[in-house]
XYZ file of C-alpha atoms in Angstrom:
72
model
C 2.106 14.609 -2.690
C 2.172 10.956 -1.873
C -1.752 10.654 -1.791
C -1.564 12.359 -5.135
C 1.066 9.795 -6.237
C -0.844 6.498 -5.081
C -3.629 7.959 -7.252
C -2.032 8.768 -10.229
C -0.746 5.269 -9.918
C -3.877 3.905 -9.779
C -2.564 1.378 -6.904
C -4.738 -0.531 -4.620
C -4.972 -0.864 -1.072
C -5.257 -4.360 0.842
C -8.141 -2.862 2.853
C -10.537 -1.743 0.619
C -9.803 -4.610 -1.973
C -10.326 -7.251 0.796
C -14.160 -5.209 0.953
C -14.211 -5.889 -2.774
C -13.241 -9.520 -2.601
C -15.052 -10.320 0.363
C -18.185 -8.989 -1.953
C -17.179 -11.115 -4.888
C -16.642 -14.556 -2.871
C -19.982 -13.820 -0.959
C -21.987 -13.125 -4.191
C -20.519 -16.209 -5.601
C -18.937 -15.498 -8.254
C -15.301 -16.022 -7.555
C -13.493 -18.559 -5.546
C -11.672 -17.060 -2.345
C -8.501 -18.896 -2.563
C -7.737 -17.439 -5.850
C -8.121 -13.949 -5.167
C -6.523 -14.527 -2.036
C -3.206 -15.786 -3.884
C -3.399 -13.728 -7.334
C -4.710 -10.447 -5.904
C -4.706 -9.928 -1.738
C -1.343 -11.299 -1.256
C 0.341 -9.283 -4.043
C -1.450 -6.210 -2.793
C -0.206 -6.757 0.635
C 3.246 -6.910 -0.258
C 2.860 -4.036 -2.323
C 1.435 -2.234 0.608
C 3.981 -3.185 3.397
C 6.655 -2.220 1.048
C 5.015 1.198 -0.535
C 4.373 1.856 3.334
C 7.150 1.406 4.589
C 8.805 3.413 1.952
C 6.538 6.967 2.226
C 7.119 6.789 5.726
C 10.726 6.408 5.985
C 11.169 8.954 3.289
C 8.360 11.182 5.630
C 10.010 10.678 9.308
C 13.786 11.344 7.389
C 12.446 14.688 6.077
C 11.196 15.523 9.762
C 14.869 14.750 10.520
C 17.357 14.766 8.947
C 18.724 18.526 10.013
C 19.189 16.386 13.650
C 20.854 13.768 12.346
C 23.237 15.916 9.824
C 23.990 18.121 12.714
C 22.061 20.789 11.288
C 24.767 21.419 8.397
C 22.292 22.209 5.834
Protein backbone atom coordinates (compact mmCIF):
# COMPACT_ATOMS: atom_id res chain seq x y z
CA UNK A 1 0.00 0.00 0.00
CA UNK A 2 2.68 2.51 0.74
CA UNK A 3 4.67 1.72 -2.57
CA UNK A 4 1.33 2.20 -4.23
CA UNK A 5 0.93 5.52 -2.35
CA UNK A 6 4.51 7.06 -3.16
CA UNK A 7 3.43 6.36 -6.76
CA UNK A 8 0.24 7.71 -6.97
CA UNK A 9 1.94 10.68 -5.45
CA UNK A 10 4.24 10.91 -7.97
CA UNK A 11 7.08 11.73 -5.20
CA UNK A 12 10.71 11.48 -5.76
CA UNK A 13 13.39 9.78 -4.14
CA UNK A 14 16.87 11.49 -3.15
CA UNK A 15 18.63 8.47 -4.71
CA UNK A 16 17.54 8.17 -7.98
CA UNK A 17 17.17 12.06 -8.47
CA UNK A 18 20.82 12.56 -7.32
CA UNK A 19 21.43 9.86 -10.67
CA UNK A 20 19.36 12.40 -12.56
CA UNK A 21 21.18 15.48 -11.38
CA UNK A 22 24.46 14.06 -11.37
CA UNK A 23 23.52 13.45 -15.33
CA UNK A 24 22.35 17.00 -15.81
CA UNK A 25 25.50 18.81 -14.08
CA UNK A 26 27.84 16.35 -16.02
CA UNK A 27 26.16 17.02 -19.43
CA UNK A 28 26.38 20.63 -18.67
CA UNK A 29 23.47 21.89 -18.72
CA UNK A 30 22.62 22.85 -15.20
CA UNK A 31 24.66 24.26 -12.45
CA UNK A 32 25.11 21.79 -9.36
CA UNK A 33 24.62 24.19 -6.62
CA UNK A 34 21.21 24.98 -7.75
CA UNK A 35 19.78 21.71 -7.98
CA UNK A 36 21.51 20.89 -4.97
CA UNK A 37 19.53 23.73 -2.98
CA UNK A 38 16.08 23.89 -5.05
CA UNK A 39 15.69 20.15 -5.68
CA UNK A 40 18.18 17.49 -3.59
CA UNK A 41 17.81 19.18 -0.36
CA UNK A 42 13.99 19.49 -0.48
CA UNK A 43 13.82 15.89 -1.60
CA UNK A 44 15.89 14.80 1.25
CA UNK A 45 13.83 16.27 3.76
CA UNK A 46 10.92 14.98 2.17
CA UNK A 47 12.46 11.59 2.31
CA UNK A 48 13.75 11.50 5.99
CA UNK A 49 10.41 12.66 7.01
CA UNK A 50 8.06 10.35 4.56
CA UNK A 51 10.56 7.58 5.93
CA UNK A 52 10.42 7.96 8.98
CA UNK A 53 6.73 8.19 8.91
CA UNK A 54 5.83 4.61 6.85
CA UNK A 55 8.02 3.02 9.15
CA UNK A 56 6.81 4.09 12.40
CA UNK A 57 3.29 3.61 11.22
CA UNK A 58 4.81 -0.15 9.85
CA UNK A 59 6.84 -1.31 13.17
CA UNK A 60 3.46 0.14 15.38
CA UNK A 61 1.21 -2.18 13.32
CA UNK A 62 3.75 -5.15 14.07
CA UNK A 63 3.07 -4.01 17.66
CA UNK A 64 0.89 -2.55 18.99
CA UNK A 65 -1.23 -5.80 20.44
CA UNK A 66 2.27 -5.92 22.84
CA UNK A 67 2.19 -2.69 23.79
CA UNK A 68 -1.84 -2.46 24.40
CA UNK A 69 -1.54 -5.60 26.36
CA UNK A 70 -3.20 -7.46 23.79
CA UNK A 71 -6.73 -5.73 24.59
CA UNK A 72 -7.81 -5.61 21.11
Amino acid sequence: MFTWLIAAGDFQHVIAGAVEMSYVVLSGEERLWPLVSEYQLPVLAGNIVGGTLVFTLTAWGQVRQEVKGGQD
